[in-house]
Short mmCIF file of C-alpha atoms and ligand atoms in Angstrom, two decimals:
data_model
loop_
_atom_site.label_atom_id
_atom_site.label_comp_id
_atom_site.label_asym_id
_atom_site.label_seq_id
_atom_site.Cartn_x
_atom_site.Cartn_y
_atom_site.Cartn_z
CA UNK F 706 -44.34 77.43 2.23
CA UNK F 707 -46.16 77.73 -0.37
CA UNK F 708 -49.50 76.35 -2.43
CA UNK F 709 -49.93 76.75 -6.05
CA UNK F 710 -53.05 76.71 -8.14
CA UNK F 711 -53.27 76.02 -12.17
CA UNK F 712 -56.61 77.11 -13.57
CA UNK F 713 -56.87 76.58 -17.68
CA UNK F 714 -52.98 76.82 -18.09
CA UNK F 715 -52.29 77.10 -21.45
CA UNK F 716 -49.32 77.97 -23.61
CA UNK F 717 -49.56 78.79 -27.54
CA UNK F 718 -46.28 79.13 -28.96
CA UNK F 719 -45.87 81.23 -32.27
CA UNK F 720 -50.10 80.98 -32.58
CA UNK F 721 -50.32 77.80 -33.67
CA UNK F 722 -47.91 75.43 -31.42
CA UNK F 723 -49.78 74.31 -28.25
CA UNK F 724 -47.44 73.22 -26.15
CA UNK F 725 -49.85 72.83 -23.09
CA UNK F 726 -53.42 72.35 -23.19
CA UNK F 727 -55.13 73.86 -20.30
CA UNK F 728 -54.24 72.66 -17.00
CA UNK F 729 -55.94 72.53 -13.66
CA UNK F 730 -54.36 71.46 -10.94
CA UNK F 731 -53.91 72.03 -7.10
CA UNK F 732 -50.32 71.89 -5.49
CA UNK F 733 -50.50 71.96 -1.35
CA UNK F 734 -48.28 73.42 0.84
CA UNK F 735 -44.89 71.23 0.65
CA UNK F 736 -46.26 68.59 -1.86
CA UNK F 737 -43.56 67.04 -3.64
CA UNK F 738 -45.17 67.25 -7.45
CA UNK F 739 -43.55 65.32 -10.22
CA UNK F 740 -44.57 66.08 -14.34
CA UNK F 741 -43.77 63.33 -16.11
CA UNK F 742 -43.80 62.38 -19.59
CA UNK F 743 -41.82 61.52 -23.13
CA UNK F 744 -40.34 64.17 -24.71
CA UNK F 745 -41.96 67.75 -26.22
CA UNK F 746 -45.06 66.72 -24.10
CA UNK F 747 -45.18 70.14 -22.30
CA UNK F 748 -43.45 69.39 -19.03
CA UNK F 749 -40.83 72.21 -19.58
CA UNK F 750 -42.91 74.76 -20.59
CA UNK F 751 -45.53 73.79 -17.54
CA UNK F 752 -42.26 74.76 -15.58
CA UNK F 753 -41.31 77.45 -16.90
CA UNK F 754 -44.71 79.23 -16.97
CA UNK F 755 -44.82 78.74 -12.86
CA UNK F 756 -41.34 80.47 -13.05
CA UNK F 757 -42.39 83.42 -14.85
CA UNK F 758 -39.82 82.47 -17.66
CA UNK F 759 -42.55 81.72 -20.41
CA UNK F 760 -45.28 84.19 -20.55
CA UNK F 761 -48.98 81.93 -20.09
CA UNK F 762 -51.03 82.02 -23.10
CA UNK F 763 -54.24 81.48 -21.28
CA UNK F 764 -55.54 80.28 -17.61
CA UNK F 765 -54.54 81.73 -14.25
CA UNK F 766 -51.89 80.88 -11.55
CA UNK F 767 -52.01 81.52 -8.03
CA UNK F 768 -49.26 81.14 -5.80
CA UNK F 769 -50.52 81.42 -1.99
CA UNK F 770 -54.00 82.25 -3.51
CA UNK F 771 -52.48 85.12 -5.32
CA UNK F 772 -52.75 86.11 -9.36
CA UNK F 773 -48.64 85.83 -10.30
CA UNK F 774 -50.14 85.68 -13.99
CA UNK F 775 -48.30 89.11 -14.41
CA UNK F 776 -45.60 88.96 -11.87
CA UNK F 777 -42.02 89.09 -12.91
CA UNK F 778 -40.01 85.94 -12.32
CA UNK F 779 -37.45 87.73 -9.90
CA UNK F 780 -40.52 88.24 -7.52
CA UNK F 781 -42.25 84.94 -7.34
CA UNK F 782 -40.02 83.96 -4.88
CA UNK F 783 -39.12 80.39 -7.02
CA UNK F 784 -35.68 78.84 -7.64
CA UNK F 785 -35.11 76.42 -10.48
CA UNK F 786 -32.18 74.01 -11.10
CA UNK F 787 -31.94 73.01 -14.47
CA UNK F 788 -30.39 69.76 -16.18
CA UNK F 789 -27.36 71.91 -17.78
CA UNK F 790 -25.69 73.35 -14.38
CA UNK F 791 -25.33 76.80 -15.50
CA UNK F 792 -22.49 77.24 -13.24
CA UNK F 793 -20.03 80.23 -13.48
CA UNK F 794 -16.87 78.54 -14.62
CA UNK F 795 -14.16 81.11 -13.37
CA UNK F 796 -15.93 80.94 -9.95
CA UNK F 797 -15.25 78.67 -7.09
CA UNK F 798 -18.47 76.60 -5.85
CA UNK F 799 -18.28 79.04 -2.71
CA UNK F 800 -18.79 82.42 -4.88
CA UNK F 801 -21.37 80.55 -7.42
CA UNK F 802 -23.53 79.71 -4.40
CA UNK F 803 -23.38 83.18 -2.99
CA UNK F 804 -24.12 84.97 -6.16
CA UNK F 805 -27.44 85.50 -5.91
CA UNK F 806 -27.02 87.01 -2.52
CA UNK F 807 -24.20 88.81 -3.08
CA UNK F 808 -26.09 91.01 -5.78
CA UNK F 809 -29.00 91.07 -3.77
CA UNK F 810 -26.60 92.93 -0.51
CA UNK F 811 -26.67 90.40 2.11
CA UNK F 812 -24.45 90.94 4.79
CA UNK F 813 -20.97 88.82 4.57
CA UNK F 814 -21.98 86.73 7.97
CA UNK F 815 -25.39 85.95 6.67
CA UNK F 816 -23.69 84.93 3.36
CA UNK F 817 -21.37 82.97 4.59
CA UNK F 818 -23.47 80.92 7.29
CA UNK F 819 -26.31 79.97 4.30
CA UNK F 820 -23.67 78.66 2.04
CA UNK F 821 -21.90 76.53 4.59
CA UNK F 822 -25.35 75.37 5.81
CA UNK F 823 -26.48 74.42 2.27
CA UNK F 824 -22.95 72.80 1.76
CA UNK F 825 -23.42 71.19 4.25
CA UNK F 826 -26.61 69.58 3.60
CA UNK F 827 -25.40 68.31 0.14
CA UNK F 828 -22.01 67.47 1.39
CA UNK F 829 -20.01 69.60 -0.49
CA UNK F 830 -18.46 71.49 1.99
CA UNK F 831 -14.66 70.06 0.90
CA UNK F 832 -15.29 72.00 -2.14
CA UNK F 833 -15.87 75.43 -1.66
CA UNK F 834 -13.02 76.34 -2.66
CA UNK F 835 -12.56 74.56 -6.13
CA UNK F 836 -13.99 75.73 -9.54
CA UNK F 837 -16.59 73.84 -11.45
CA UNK F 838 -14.27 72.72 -14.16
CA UNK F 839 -12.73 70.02 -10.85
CA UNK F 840 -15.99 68.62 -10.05
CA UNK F 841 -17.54 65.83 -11.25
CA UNK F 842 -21.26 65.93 -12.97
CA UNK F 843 -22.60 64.94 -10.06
CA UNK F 844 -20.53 67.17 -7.49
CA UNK F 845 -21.49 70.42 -10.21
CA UNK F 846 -25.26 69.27 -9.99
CA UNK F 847 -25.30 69.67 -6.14
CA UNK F 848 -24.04 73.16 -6.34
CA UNK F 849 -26.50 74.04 -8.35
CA UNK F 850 -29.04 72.90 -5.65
CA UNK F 851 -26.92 74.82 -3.58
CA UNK F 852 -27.27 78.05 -5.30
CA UNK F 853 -30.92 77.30 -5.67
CA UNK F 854 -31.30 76.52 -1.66
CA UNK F 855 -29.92 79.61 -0.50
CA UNK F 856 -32.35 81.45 -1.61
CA UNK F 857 -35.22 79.47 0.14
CA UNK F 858 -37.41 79.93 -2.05
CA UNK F 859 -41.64 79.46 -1.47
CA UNK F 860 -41.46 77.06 -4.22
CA UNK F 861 -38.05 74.98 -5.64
CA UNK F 862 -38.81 73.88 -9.36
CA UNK F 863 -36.36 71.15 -11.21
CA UNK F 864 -36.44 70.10 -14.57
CA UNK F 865 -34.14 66.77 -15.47
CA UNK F 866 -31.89 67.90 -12.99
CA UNK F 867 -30.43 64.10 -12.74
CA UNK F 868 -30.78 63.62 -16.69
CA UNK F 869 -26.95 64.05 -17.19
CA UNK F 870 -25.76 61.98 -14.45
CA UNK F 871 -24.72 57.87 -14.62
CA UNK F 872 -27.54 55.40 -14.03
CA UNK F 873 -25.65 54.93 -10.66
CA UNK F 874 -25.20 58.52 -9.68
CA UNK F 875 -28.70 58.85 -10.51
CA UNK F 876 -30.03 56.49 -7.81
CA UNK F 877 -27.96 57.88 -5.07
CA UNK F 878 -29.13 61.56 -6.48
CA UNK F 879 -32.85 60.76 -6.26
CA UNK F 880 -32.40 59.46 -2.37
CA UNK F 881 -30.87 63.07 -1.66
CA UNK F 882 -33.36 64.98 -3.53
CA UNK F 883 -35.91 63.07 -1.18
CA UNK F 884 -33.35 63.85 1.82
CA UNK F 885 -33.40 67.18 0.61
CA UNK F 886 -37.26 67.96 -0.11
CA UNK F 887 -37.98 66.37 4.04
CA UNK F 888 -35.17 68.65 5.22
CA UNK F 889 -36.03 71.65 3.47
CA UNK F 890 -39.87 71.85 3.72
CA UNK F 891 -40.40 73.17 0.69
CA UNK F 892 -42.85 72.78 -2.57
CA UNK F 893 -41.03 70.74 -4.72
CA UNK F 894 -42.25 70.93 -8.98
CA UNK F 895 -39.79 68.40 -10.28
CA UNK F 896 -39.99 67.18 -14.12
CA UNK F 897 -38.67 63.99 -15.79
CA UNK F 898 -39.04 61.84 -18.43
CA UNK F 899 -38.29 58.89 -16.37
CA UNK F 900 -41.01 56.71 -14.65
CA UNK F 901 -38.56 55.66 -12.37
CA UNK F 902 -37.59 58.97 -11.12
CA UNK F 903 -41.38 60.14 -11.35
CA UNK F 904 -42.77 56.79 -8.78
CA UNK F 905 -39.91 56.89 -6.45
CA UNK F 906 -40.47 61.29 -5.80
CA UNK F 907 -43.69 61.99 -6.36
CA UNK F 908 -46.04 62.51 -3.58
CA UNK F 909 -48.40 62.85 -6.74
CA UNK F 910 -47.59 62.25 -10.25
CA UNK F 911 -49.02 64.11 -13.29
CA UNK F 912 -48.59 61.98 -16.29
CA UNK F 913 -49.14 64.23 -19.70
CA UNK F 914 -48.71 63.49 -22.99
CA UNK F 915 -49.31 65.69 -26.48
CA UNK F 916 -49.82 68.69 -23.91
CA UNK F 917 -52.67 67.31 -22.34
CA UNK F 918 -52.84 66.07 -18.54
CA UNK F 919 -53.50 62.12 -18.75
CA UNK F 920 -53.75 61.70 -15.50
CA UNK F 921 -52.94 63.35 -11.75
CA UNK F 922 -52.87 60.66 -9.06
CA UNK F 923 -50.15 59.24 -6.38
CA UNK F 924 -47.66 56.39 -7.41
CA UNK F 925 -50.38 53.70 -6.41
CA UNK F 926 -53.08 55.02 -8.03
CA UNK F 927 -51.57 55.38 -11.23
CA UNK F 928 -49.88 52.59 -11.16
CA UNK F 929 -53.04 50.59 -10.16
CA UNK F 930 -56.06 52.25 -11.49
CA UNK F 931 -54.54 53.93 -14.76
CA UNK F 932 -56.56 56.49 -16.24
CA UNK F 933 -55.99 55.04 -19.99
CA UNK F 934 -53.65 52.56 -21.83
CA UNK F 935 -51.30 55.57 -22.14
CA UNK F 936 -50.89 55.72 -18.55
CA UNK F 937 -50.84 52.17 -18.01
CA UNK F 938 -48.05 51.63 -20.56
CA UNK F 939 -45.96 54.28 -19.51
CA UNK F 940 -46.28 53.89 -15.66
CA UNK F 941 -43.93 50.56 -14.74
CA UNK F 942 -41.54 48.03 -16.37
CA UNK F 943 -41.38 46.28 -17.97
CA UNK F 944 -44.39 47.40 -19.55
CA UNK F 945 -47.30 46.36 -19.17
CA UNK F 946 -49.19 43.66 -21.83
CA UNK F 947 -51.55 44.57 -23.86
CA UNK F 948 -54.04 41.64 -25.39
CA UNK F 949 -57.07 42.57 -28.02
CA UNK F 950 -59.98 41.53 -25.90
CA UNK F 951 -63.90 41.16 -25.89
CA UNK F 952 -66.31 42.24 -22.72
CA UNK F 953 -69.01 39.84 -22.84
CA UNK F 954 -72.12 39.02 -21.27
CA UNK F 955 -71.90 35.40 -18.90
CA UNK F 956 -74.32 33.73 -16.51
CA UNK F 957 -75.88 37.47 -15.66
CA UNK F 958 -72.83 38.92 -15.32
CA UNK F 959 -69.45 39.84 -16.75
CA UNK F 960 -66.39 37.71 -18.67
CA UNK F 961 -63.77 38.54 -20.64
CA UNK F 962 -63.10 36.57 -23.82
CA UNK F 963 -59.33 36.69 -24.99
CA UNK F 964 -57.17 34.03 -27.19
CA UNK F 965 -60.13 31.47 -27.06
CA UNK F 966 -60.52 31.10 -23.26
CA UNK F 967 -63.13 33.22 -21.22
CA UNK F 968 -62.14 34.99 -18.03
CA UNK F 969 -65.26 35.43 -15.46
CA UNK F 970 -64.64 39.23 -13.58
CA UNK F 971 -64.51 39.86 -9.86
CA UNK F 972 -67.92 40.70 -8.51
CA UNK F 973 -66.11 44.16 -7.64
CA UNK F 974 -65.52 44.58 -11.17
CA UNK F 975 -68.86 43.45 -12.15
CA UNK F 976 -70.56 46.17 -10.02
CA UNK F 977 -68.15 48.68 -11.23
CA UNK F 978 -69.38 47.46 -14.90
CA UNK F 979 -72.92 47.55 -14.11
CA UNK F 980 -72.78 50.89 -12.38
CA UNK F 981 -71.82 52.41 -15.23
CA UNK F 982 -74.08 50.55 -17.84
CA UNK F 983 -71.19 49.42 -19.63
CA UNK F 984 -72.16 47.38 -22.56
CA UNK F 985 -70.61 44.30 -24.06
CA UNK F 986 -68.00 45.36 -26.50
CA UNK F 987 -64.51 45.22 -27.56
CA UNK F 988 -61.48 45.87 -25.49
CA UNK F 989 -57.90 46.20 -24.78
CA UNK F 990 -57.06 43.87 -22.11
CA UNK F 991 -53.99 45.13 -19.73
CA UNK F 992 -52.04 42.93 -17.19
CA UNK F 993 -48.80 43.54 -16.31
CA UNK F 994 -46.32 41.12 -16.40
CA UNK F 995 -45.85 40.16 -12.73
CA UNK F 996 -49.12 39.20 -13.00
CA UNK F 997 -48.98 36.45 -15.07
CA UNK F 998 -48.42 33.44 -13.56
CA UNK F 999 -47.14 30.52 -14.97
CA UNK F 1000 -49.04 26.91 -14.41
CA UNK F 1001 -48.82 23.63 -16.34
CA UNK F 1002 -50.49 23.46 -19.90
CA UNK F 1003 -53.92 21.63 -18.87
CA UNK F 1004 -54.40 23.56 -15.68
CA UNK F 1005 -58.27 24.91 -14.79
CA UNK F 1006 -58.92 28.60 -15.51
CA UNK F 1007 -58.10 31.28 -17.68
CA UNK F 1008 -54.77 29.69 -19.08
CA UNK F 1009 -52.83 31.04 -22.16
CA UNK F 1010 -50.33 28.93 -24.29
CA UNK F 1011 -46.97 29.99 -26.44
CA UNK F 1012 -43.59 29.49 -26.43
CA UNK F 1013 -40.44 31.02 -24.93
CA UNK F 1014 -38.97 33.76 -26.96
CA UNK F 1015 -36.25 34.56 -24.79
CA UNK F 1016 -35.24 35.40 -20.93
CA UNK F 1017 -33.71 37.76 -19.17
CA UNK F 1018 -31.99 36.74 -15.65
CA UNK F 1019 -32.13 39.99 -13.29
CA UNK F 1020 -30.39 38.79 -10.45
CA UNK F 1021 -33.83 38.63 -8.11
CA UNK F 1022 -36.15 38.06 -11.28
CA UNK F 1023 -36.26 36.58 -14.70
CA UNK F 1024 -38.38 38.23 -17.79
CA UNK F 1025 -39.46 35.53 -19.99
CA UNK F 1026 -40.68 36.63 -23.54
CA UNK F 1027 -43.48 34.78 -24.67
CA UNK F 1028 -44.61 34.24 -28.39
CA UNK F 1029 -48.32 33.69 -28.03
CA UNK F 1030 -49.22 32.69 -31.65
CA UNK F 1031 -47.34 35.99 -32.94
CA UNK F 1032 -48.49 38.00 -29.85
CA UNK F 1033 -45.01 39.12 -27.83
CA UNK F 1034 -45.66 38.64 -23.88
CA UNK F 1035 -43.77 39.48 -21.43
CA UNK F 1036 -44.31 37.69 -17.89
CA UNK F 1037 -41.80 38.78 -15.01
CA UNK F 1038 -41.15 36.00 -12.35
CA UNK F 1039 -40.15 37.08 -8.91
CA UNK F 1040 -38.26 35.88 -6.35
CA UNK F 1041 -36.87 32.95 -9.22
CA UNK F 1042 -34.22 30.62 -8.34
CA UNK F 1043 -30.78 31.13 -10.35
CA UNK F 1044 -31.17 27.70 -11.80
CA UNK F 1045 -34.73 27.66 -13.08
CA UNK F 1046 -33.59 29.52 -16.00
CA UNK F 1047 -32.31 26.39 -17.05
CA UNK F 1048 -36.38 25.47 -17.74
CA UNK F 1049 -35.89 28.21 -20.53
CA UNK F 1050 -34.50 28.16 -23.81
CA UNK F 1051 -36.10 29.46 -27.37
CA UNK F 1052 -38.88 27.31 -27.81
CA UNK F 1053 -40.01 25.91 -24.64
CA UNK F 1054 -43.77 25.45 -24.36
CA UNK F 1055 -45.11 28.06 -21.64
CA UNK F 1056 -48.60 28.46 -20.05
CA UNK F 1057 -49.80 30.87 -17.96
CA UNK F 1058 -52.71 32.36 -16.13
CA UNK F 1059 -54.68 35.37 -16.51
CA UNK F 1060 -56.18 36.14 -12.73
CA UNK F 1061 -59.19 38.54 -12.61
CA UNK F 1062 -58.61 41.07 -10.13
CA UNK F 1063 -55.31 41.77 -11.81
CA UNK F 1064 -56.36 42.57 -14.92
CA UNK F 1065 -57.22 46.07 -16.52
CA UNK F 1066 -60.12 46.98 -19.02
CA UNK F 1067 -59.74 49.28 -21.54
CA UNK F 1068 -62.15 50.30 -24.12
CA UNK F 1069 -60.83 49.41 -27.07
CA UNK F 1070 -61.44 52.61 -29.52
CA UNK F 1071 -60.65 55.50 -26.81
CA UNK F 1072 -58.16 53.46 -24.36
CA UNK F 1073 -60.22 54.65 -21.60
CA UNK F 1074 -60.50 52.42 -18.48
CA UNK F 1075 -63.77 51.21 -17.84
CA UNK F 1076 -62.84 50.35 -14.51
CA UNK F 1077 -63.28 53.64 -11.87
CA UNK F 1078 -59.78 55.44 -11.66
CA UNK F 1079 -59.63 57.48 -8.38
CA UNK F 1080 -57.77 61.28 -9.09
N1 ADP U 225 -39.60 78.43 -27.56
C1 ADP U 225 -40.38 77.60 -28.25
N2 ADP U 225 -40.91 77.97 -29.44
C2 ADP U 225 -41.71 77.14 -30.15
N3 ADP U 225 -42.06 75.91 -29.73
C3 ADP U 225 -41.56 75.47 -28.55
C4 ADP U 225 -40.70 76.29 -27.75
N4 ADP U 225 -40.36 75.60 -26.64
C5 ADP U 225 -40.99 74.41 -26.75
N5 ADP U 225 -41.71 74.32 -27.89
C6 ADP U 225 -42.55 73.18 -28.31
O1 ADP U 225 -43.51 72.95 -27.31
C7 ADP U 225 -43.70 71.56 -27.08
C8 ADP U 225 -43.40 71.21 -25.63
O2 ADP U 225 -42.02 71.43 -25.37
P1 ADP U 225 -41.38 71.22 -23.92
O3 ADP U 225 -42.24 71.90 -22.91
O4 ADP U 225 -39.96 71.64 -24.00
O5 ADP U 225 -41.51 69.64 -23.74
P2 ADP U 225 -40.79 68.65 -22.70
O6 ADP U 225 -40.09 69.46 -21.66
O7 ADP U 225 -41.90 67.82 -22.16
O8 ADP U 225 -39.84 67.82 -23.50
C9 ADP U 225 -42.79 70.86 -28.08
O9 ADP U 225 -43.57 70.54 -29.20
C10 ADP U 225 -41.76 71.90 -28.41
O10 ADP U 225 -41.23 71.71 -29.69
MG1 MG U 226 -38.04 69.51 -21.19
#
């Protein structure tokens, strides 16, 4: 149980590296909170400052509502798993997961019952008895979350715990780290570089990039309403398209004018526009590629032209890469039959449609979105 509160959060590394800009952010009781974002963006040392392993430059944290800015790490009442094991080697999995009580004096029963309860839980009980060294990565990774369970902690941080395991290890991983967060009932900071991991765990997601906080919002929101084109390109694959754009002025209201044709907005998105005063200028246009739909080359509406590049069957999709006049596209067909694919070979003609209410605005310059973006 625990709730955790990041006012101004800062880190300065030898005075002049900022590693982390200032963060605010609430965490509620049990939230499952993933930081996500490409490498030396912060996420680590965001981490690590909550654990009490970095000292914070600047800003406050509360934990329960209380100041730990000064608390050592052994009394936060945290446990982190980390991507490298840091297992004992000459110690079976039984004695690595009792370590930490076994220094701290708990009795032999008590000892005994948590790590067969936490073996349990992460199926590992067949183990106990072996040393690291006869594990596999995965098998080694649990015990770590078994060490870390035991001491059920307020709060149970992870950084890339899953970065060292196979793609298909990975998967099943991320379903027990789920299991695990429902079954344990406890805060969960979790940090990864992988989209992927970030959607399918997050209750809430907070996207950062450079140090700074791009955006804090649930999968849907920022997968829906991203905050800039940053967000939007690094939120969901294959990535989303981006298309140099113009907002323009139409019949009283608002169009978008891309690769020749014009594309008349929603009357949601028109209000949104208004609302804000937003004047006619230059854009990035966003759509993501299962947007797109294909149509026949002299269809009505907003319809682009190019040629197939190449595709890519995915067993219940197929990505076709569009050349459109130099401009790569990417459109993702769903539920495709095996032998359309045929339809596609380097150089067949392609059209498809832009639809409004799928589309994102962007201003140009910034990469902001026009467009509200709930937090
Ligand atoms: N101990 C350190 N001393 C100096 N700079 C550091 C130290 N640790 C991290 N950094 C720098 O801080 C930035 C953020 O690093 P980190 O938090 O590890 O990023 P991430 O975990 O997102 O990959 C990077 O530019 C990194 O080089
Ligand atoms: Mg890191």
């Amino acid at each position: 149980m625990a709730t955790l509160t990041l006012k101004g959060l800062k880190k300065v590394y030898d005075r002049h590296v900022v590693a982390v800009q200032g963060m605010d952010l609430e965490i509620r009781d049990k939230e499952f909170i993933v930081f996500v974002g490409p490498s030396g963006c912060g996420k680590s040392t965001t981490l690590r400052m909550i654990a009490g392993l970095e000292r914070i430059s600047e800003g406050e944290l509360y934990i329960d509502g209380k100041l730990v800015n000064q608390l050592p790490s052994k009394d936060r009442d945290i446990a982190m798993v980390f991507q490298s094991y840091a297992l004992y080697p000459h110690m079976t999995v039984y004695d690595n997961i009792a370590f930490g009580m076994k220094i701290r004096h708990a009795s032999k029963e008590e000892i005994d019952r948590k790590v067969r309860e936490a073996a349990s839980i992460l199926n590992i009980t067949e183990f106990l008895n072996r040393k690291p060294k006869a594990l596999s990565g995965g098998q080694r990774q649990r015990v770590a979350i078994g060490r870390a369970i035991v001491r059920e902690p307020k709060v149970f941080l992870m950084d890339e715990p899953l970065s060292n395991l196979d793609a298909k290890l990975r998967n099943q991983m991320r379903a027990e780290i789920l299991k695990l967060h429902q079954r344990i009932d406890t805060t969960f900071l979790y940090v990864t570089h992988d989209q992927t991991e970030a959607m399918t765990l997050g209750d809430r997601i907070v996207i950062m990039k450079d140090g700074f906080v791009q955006q804090i919002g649930t999968p849907s929101q920022v997968f829906d309403h991203p905050a800039n084109t940053f967000v939007a390109g690094f939120i969901g694959a294959p990535q989303m398209n981006f298309l140099d754009a113009e907002l323009i002025r139409q019949d009283g209201g608002y169009a978008v004018s891309v690769a020749g044709v014009c594309l008349p907005l929603t009357q949601e998105q028109n209000a949104a526009l208004d609302a804000a005063g937003t004047p006619p200028q230059p854009i990035t246009l966003g759509v993501r590629p299962e947007h797109l739909e294909l149509c026949g080359p002299d269809e009505e509406g907003a319809v682009l032209h190019g040629t197939c590049d190449v595709f890519e069957l995915m067993g219940s999709s197929i990505h076709i890469h569009v050349d459109c006049g130099g401009k790569p596209i990417v459109l993702v067909r769903l539920t495709a039959e095996p032998q359309e694919s045929r339809n596609y070979y380097h150089g067949t003609p392609i059209s498809f449609r832009l639809l409004s209410p799928l589309v994102h605005l962007f201003e140009r310059s910034s990469g902001r979105n026009l467009l509200p973006v709930q937090n």
